[in-house]
Short mmCIF file of C-alpha atoms in Angstrom, two decimals:
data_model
loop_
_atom_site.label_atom_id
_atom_site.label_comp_id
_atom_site.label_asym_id
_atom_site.label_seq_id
_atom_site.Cartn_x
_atom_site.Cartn_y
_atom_site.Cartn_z
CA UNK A 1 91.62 85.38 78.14
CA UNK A 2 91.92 84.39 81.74
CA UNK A 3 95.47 83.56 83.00
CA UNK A 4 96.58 80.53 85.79
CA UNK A 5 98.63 81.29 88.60
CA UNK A 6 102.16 79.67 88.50
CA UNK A 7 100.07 77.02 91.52
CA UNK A 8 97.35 76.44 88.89
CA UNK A 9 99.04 72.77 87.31
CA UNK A 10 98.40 71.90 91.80
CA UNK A 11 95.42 73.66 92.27
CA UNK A 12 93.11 72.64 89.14
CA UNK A 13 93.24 68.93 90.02
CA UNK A 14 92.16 69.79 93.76
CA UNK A 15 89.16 71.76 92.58
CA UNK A 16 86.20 69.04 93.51
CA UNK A 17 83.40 71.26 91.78
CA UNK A 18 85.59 73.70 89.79
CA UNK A 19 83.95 76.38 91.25
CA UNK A 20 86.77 79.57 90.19
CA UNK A 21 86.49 83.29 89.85
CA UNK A 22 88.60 86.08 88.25
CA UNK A 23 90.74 87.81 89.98
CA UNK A 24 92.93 90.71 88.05
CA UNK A 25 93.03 88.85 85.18
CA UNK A 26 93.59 85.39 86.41
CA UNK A 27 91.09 82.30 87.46
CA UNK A 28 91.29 81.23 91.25
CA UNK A 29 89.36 78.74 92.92
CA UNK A 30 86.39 80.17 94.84
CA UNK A 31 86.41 76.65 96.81
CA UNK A 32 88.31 73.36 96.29
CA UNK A 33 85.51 71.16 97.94
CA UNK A 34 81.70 72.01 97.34
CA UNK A 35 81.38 73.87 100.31
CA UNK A 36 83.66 76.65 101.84
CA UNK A 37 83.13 75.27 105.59
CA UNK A 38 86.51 73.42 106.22
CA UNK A 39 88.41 75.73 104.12
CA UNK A 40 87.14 78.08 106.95
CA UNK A 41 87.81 76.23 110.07
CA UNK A 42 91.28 75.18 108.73
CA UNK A 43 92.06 79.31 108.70
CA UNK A 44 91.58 79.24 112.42
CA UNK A 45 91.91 75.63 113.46
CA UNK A 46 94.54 74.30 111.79
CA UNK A 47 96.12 75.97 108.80
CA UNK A 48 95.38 77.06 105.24
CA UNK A 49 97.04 77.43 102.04
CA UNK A 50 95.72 80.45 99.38
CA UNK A 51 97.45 80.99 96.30
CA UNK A 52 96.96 85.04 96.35
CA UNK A 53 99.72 85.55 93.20
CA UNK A 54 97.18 87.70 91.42
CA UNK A 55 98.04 90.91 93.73
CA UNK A 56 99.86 93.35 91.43
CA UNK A 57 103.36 93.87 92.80
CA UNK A 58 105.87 96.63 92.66
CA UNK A 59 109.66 96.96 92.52
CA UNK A 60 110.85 100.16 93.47
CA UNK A 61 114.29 100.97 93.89
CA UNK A 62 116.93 103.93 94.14
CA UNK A 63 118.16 106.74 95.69
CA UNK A 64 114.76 108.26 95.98
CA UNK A 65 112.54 104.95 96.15
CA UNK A 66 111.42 106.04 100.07
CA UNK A 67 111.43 109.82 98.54
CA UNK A 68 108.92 108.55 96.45
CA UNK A 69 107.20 106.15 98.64
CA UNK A 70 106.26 108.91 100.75
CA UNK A 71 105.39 111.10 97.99
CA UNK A 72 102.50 108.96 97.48
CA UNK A 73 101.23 107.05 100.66
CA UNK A 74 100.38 107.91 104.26
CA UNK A 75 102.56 106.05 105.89
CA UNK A 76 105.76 107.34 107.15
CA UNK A 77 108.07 104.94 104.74
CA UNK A 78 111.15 106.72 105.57
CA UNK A 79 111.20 105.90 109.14
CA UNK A 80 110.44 102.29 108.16
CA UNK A 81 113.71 99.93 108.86
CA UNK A 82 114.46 96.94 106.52
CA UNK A 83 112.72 93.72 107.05
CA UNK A 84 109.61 95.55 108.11
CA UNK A 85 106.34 95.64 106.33
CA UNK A 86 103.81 98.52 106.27
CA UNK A 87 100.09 98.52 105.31
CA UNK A 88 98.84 101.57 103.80
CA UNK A 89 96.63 103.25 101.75
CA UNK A 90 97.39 105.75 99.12
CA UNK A 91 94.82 109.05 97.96
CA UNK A 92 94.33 111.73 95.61
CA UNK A 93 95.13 115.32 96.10
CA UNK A 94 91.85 115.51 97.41
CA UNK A 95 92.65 113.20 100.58
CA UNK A 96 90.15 110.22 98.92
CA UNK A 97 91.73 107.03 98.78
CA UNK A 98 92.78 105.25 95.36
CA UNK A 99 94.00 101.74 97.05
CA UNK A 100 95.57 100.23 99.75
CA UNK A 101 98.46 97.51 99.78
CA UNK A 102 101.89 97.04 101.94
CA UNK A 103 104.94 97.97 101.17
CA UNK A 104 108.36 95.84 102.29
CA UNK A 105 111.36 97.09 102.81
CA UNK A 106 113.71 94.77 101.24
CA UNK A 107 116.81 96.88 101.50
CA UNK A 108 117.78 100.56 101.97
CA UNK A 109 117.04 101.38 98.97
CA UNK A 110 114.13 98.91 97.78
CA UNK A 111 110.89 98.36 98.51
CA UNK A 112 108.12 96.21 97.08
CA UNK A 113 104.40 97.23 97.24
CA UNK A 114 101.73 95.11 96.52
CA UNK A 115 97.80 96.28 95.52
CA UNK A 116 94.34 95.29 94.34
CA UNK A 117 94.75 97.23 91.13
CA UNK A 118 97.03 98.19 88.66
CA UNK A 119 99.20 101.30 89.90
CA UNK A 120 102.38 100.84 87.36
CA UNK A 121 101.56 103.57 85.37
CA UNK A 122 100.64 106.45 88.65
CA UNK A 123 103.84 105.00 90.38
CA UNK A 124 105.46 106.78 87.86
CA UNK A 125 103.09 109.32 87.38
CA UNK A 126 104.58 110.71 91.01
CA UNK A 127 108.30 109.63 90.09
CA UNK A 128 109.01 112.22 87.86
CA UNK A 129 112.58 114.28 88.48
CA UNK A 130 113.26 111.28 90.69
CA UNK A 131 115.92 108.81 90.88
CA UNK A 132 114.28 105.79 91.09
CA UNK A 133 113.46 102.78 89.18
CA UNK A 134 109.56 100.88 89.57
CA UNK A 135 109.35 97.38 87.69
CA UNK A 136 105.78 95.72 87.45
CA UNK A 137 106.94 92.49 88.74
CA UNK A 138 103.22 90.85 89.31
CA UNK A 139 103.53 88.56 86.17
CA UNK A 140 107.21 87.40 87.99
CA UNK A 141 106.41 86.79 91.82
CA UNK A 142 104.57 83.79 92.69
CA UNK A 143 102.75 84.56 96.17
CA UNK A 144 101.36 81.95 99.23
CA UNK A 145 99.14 83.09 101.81
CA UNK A 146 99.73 80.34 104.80
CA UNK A 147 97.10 81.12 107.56
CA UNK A 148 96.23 79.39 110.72
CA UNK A 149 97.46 78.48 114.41
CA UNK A 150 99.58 75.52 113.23
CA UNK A 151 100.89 78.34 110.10
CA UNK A 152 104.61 78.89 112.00
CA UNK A 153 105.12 74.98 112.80
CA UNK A 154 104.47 74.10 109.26
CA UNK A 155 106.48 76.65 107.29
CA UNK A 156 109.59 76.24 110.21
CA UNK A 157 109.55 72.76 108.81
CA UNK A 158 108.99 73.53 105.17
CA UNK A 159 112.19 76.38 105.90
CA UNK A 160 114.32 74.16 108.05
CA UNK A 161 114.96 77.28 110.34
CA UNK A 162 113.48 79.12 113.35
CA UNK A 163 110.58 82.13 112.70
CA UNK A 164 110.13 82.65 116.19
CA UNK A 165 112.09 86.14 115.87
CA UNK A 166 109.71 87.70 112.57
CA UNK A 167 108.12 89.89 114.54
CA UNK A 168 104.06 90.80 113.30
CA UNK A 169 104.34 92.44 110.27
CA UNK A 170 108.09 91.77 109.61
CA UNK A 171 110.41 89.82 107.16
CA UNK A 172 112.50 87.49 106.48
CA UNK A 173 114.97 85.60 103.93
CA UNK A 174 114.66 81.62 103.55
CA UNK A 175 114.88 78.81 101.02
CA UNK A 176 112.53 75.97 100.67
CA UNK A 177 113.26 73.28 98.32
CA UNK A 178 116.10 75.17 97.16
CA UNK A 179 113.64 77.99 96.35
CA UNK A 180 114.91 81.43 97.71
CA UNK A 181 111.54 83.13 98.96
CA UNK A 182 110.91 85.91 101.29
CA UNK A 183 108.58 85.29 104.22
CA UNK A 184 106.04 88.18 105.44
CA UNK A 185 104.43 87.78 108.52
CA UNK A 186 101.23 89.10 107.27
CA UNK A 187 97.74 87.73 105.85
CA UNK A 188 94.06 88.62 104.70
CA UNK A 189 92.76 86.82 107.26
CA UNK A 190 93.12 88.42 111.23
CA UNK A 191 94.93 85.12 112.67
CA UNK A 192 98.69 84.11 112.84
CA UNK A 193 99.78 84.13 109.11
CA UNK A 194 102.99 84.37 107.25
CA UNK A 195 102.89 85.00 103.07
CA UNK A 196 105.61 83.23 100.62
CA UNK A 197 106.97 85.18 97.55
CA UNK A 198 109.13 83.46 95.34
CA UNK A 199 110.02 83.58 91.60
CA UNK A 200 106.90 82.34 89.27
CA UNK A 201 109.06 80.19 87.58
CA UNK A 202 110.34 77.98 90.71
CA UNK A 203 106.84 78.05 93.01
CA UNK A 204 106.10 74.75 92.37
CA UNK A 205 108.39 72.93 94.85
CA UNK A 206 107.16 75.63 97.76
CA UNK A 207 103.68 74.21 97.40
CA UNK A 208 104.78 71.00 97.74
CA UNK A 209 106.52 71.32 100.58
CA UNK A 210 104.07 72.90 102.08
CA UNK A 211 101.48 70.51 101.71
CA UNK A 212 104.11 67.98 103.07
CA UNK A 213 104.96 68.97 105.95
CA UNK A 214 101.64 70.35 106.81
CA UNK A 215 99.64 67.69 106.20
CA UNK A 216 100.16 65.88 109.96
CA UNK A 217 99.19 69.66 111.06
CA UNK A 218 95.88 69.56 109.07
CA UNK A 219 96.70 72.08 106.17
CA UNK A 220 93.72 72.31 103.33
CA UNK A 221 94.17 74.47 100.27
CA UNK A 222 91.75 77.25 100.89
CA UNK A 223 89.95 79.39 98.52
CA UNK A 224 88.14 83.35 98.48
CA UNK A 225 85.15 81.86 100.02
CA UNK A 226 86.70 80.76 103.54
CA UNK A 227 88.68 83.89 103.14
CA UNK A 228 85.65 86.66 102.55
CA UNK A 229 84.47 84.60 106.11
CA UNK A 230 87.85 85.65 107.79
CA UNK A 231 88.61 88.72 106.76
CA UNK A 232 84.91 90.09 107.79
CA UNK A 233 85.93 89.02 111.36
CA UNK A 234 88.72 90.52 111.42
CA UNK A 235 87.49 94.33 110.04
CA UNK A 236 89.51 93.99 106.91
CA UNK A 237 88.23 96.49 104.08
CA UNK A 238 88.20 95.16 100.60
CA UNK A 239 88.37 97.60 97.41
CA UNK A 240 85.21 97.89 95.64
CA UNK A 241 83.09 95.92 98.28
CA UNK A 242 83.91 98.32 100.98
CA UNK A 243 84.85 101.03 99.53
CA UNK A 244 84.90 102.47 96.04
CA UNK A 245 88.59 103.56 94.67
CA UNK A 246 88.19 107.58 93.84
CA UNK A 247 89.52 106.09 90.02
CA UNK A 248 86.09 103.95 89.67
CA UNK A 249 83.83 106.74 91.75
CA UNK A 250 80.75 108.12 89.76
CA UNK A 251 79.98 111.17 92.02
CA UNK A 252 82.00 112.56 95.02
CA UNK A 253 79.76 110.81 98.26
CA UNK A 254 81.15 107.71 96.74
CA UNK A 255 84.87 108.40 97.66
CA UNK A 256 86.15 108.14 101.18
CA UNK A 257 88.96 109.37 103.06
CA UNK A 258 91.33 106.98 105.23
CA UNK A 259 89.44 109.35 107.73
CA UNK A 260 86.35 107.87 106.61
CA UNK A 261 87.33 104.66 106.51
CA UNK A 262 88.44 104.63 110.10
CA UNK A 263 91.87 104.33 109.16
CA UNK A 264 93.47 107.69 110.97
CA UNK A 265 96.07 105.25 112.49
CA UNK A 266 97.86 104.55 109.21
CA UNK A 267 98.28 108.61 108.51
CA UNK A 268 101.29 109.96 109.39
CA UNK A 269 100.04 113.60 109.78
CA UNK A 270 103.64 115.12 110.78
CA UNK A 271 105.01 114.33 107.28
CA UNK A 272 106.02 117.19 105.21
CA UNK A 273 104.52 115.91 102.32
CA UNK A 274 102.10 113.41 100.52
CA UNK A 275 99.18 113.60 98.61
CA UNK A 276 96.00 114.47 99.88
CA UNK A 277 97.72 115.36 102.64
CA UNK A 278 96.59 119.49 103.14
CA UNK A 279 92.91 118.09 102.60
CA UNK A 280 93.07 115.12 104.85
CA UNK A 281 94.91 117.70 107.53
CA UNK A 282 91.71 119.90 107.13
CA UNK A 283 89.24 116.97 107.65
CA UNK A 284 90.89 116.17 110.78
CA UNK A 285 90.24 119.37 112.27
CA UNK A 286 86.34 119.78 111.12
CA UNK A 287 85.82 115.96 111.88
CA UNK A 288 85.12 112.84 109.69
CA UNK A 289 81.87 112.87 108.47
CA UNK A 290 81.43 109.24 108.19
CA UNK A 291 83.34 106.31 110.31
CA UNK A 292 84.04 102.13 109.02
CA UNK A 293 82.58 100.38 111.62
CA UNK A 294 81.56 96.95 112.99
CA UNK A 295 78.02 96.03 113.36
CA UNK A 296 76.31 93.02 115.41
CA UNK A 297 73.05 91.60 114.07
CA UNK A 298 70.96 90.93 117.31
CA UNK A 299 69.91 87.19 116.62
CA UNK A 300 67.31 87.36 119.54
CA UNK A 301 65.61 90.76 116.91
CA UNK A 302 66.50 88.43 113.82
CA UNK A 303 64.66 84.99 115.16
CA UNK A 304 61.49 86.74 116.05
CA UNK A 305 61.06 87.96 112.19
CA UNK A 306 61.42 84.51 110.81
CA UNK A 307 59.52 82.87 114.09
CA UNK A 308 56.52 85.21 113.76
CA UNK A 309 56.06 83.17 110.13
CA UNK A 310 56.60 79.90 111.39
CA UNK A 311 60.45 80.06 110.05
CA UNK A 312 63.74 79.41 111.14
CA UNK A 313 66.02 82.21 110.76
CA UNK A 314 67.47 81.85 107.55
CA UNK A 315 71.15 83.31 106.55
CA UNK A 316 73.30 83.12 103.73
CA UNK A 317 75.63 80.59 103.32
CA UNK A 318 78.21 82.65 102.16
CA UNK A 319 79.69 86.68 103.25
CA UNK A 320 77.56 88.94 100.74
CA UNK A 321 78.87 91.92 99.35
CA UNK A 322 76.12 94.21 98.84
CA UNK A 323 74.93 97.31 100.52
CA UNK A 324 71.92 97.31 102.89
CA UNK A 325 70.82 99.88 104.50
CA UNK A 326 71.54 100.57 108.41
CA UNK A 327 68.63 103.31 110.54
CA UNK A 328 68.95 104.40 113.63
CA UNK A 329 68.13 102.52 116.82
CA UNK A 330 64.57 104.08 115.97
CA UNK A 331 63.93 102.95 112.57
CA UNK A 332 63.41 106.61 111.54
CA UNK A 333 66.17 107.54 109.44
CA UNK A 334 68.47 106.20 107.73
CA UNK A 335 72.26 106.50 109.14
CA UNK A 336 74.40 104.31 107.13
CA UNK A 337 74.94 101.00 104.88
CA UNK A 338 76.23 97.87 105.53
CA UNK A 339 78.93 96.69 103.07
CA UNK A 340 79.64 93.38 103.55
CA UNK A 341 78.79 90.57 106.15
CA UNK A 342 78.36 86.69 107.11
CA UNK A 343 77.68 84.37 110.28
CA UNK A 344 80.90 83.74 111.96
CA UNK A 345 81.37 80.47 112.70
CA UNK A 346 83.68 80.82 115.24
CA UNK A 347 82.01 84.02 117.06
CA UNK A 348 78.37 82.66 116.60
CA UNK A 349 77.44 85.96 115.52
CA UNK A 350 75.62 87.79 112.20
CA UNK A 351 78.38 90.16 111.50
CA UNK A 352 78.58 93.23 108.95
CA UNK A 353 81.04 95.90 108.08
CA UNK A 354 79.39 99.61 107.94
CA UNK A 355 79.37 102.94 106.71
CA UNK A 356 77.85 105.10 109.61
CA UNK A 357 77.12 109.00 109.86
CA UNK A 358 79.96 109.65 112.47
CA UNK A 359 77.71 110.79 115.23
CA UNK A 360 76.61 107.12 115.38
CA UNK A 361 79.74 105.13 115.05
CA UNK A 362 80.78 104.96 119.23
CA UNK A 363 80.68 101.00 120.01
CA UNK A 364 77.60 100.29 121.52
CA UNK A 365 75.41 102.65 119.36
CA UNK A 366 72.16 101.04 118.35
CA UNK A 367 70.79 100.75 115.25
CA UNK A 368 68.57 98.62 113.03
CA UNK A 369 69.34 96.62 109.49
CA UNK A 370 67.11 96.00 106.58
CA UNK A 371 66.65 92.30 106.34
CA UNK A 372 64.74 90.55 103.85
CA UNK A 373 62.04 87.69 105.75
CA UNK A 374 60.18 85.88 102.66
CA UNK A 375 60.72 88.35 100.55
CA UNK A 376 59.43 91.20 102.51
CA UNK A 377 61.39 94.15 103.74
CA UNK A 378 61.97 94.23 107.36
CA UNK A 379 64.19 95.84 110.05
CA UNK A 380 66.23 93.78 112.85
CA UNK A 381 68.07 95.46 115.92
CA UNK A 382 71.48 95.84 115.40
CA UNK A 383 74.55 97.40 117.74
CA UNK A 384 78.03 98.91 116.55
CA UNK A 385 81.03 97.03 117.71
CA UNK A 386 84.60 97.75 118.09
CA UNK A 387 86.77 96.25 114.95
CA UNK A 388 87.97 93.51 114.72
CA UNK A 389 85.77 91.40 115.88
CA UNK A 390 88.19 88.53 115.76
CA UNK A 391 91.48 89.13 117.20
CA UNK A 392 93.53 86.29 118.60
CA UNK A 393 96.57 86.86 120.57
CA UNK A 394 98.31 84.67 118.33
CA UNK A 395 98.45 86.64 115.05
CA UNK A 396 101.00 89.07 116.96
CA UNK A 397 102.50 86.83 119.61
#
């Protein structure tokens, strides 16, 4: 049976064509009005409110909690201070990544990590010997996702304190309603963004306070629609669209390395220790095979297909998650897949996020995509581009 957030008694009522979708378990709205489009805009007009609870989430404390932390990701956690956040993805002893998440330091000694799957039972898999304790919290924390340019004005007021000083990808301590949360400046969506954790039990009030005091700054509960639309601009990878974890993998070419994956800045490669790390060491010094990378439909290439048969270009009203296949700027071979992709409203561009052979990944590189015209097969002009392609000054200022 599907579970409700602790938001869902707020959320149900707002949900115009109850249009929801499981996610780990529980039932979220896809989109609260019949179409996604303001939901959208509000992410980078205004501000939006997403009820992300169902992320698992991860207690770990004790005198080896970092000891263990860096056991098992590629991030340097032990040079991490407290009130700072770290994304990261964690691997195999083969150097092929299992999930990514963050991890907040909430104290010297404790952390919490948050993930797309269930990692409760590998935590402690890896904490054997150690001193260190790792409660499954996910059922316990309530979790807000607050996204947009008006994001800090409306959750100062909803705090009744000053956020100027949480620094991108920082922390602090608040109450709001007489709720004691913990504000991340973080998101899922590439624009200036702050998430809310609180106790399941007392969530309820945040909401409403939210809504409140954001509703003279144009705040709309969002849903994963608006937010698949977002996170494409801004190059965010999402497990099992864009990768396959190495725990759902069939055969080997489906796994990737944080090499692979274009994510060689969140590998600490002078650490002692950490799984996958001899193999991942190796790859470095024979090269990636394969690069995550940003690719532009050419609309002028796209147009002509549907113009030729008297057609306006049609695209899909939504970010797909499929895989379609990416050639060369030739057409002759194939070089890569696309993953996911959608037209940005904001960018006015067809945008995708690829898999590409290495040799073809430099920004710039053309290629062509397989695009279906009335239900024929055909091949647009496409160009690599640097990720992300949204990237505002004000998520980080």
């Amino acid at each position: 049976m599907l579970r409700t957030t602790p938001f869902h008694e707020r959320t149900a009522p707002l949900s115009l064509g109850q249009n929801w979708r499981r996610w780990a378990g529980y039932t979220v709205a896809s989109s609260y009005e019949l179409s996604h489009d303001r939901e959208y805009f509000a992410i980078r007009n205004s501000a939006a409110l997403l009820d992300v609870s169902p992320l698992y989430k991860y207690h770990v404390n004790g005198r080896d909690a970092s000891r263990l932390l860096d056991r098992v990701v590629t991030r340097d956690v032990g040079k991490s201070k407290v009130g700072q956040v770290l994304y990261t993805p964690w691997c195999d002893a083969h150097g092929k990544v299992i999930d990514d998440g963050t991890i907040a330091r909430l104290g010297e000694q404790s952390f919490r990590i948050t993930s797309a799957e269930p990692n409760f039972r590998w935590l402690g898999d890896n904490a054997r010997r150690l001193d260190v304790s790792i409660d499954d919290v996910s059922d316990r924390i309530a979790s807000l996702a607050l996204q947009g340019p008006n994001a800090r004005s409306i959750l100062e007021q909803a705090a009744e304190q000053d956020l100027t000083s949480v620094k991108y990808f920082r922390l602090t301590t608040a109450s709001i309603r007489g709720t004691p949360v913990t504000i991340t400046r973080t998101g899922y969506t590439g624009d200036l963004g702050y998430e809310i954790w609180m106790e399941a039990g007392v969530a309820i009030p945040v909401w409403d306070a939210l809504i409140q005091c954001g509703t003279p700054y144009g705040i709309v509960p969002c849903g994963i629609l608006a937010l698949d639309v977002a996170r494409i601009e801004a190059g965010l990878l999402l497990l099992d669209v864009d990768y396959v974890s190495t725990r759902h993998a069939l055969i080997e070419a489906q796994k990737s390395s944080p090499l692979e994956l274009s994510l060689d800045w969140t590998v600490s490669f002078d650490k002692p220790h950490f799984n996958g790390r001899a193999a991942i060491h190796a790859e470095r010094a024979r090269g990636a095979a394969w690069k995550f990378v940003g690719v532009e439909v050419d609309w002028v290439s796209l147009e002509e297909l549907f113009t030729t048969l008297g057609l306006a270009p049609r695209l899909p009203t939504q970010a797909w998650r499929t895989s379609v296949p990416l050639y060369d700027g030739n057409g002759s071979a194939q070089v890569g897949y696309a993953t996911s992709g959608c037209w940005s409203p904001i960018l006015k561009r067809y945008l995708t996020l690829a898999h590409v052979e290495a040799r073809y990944a430099k920004p710039g590189t053309p290629l062509t995509i397989e695009v279906t015209v009335e239900h024929r097969r055909k091949r647009a002009l496409a160009t690599v581009r640097s990720l992300p392609f949204f990237n505002p000054e004000r998520k980080r200022a």
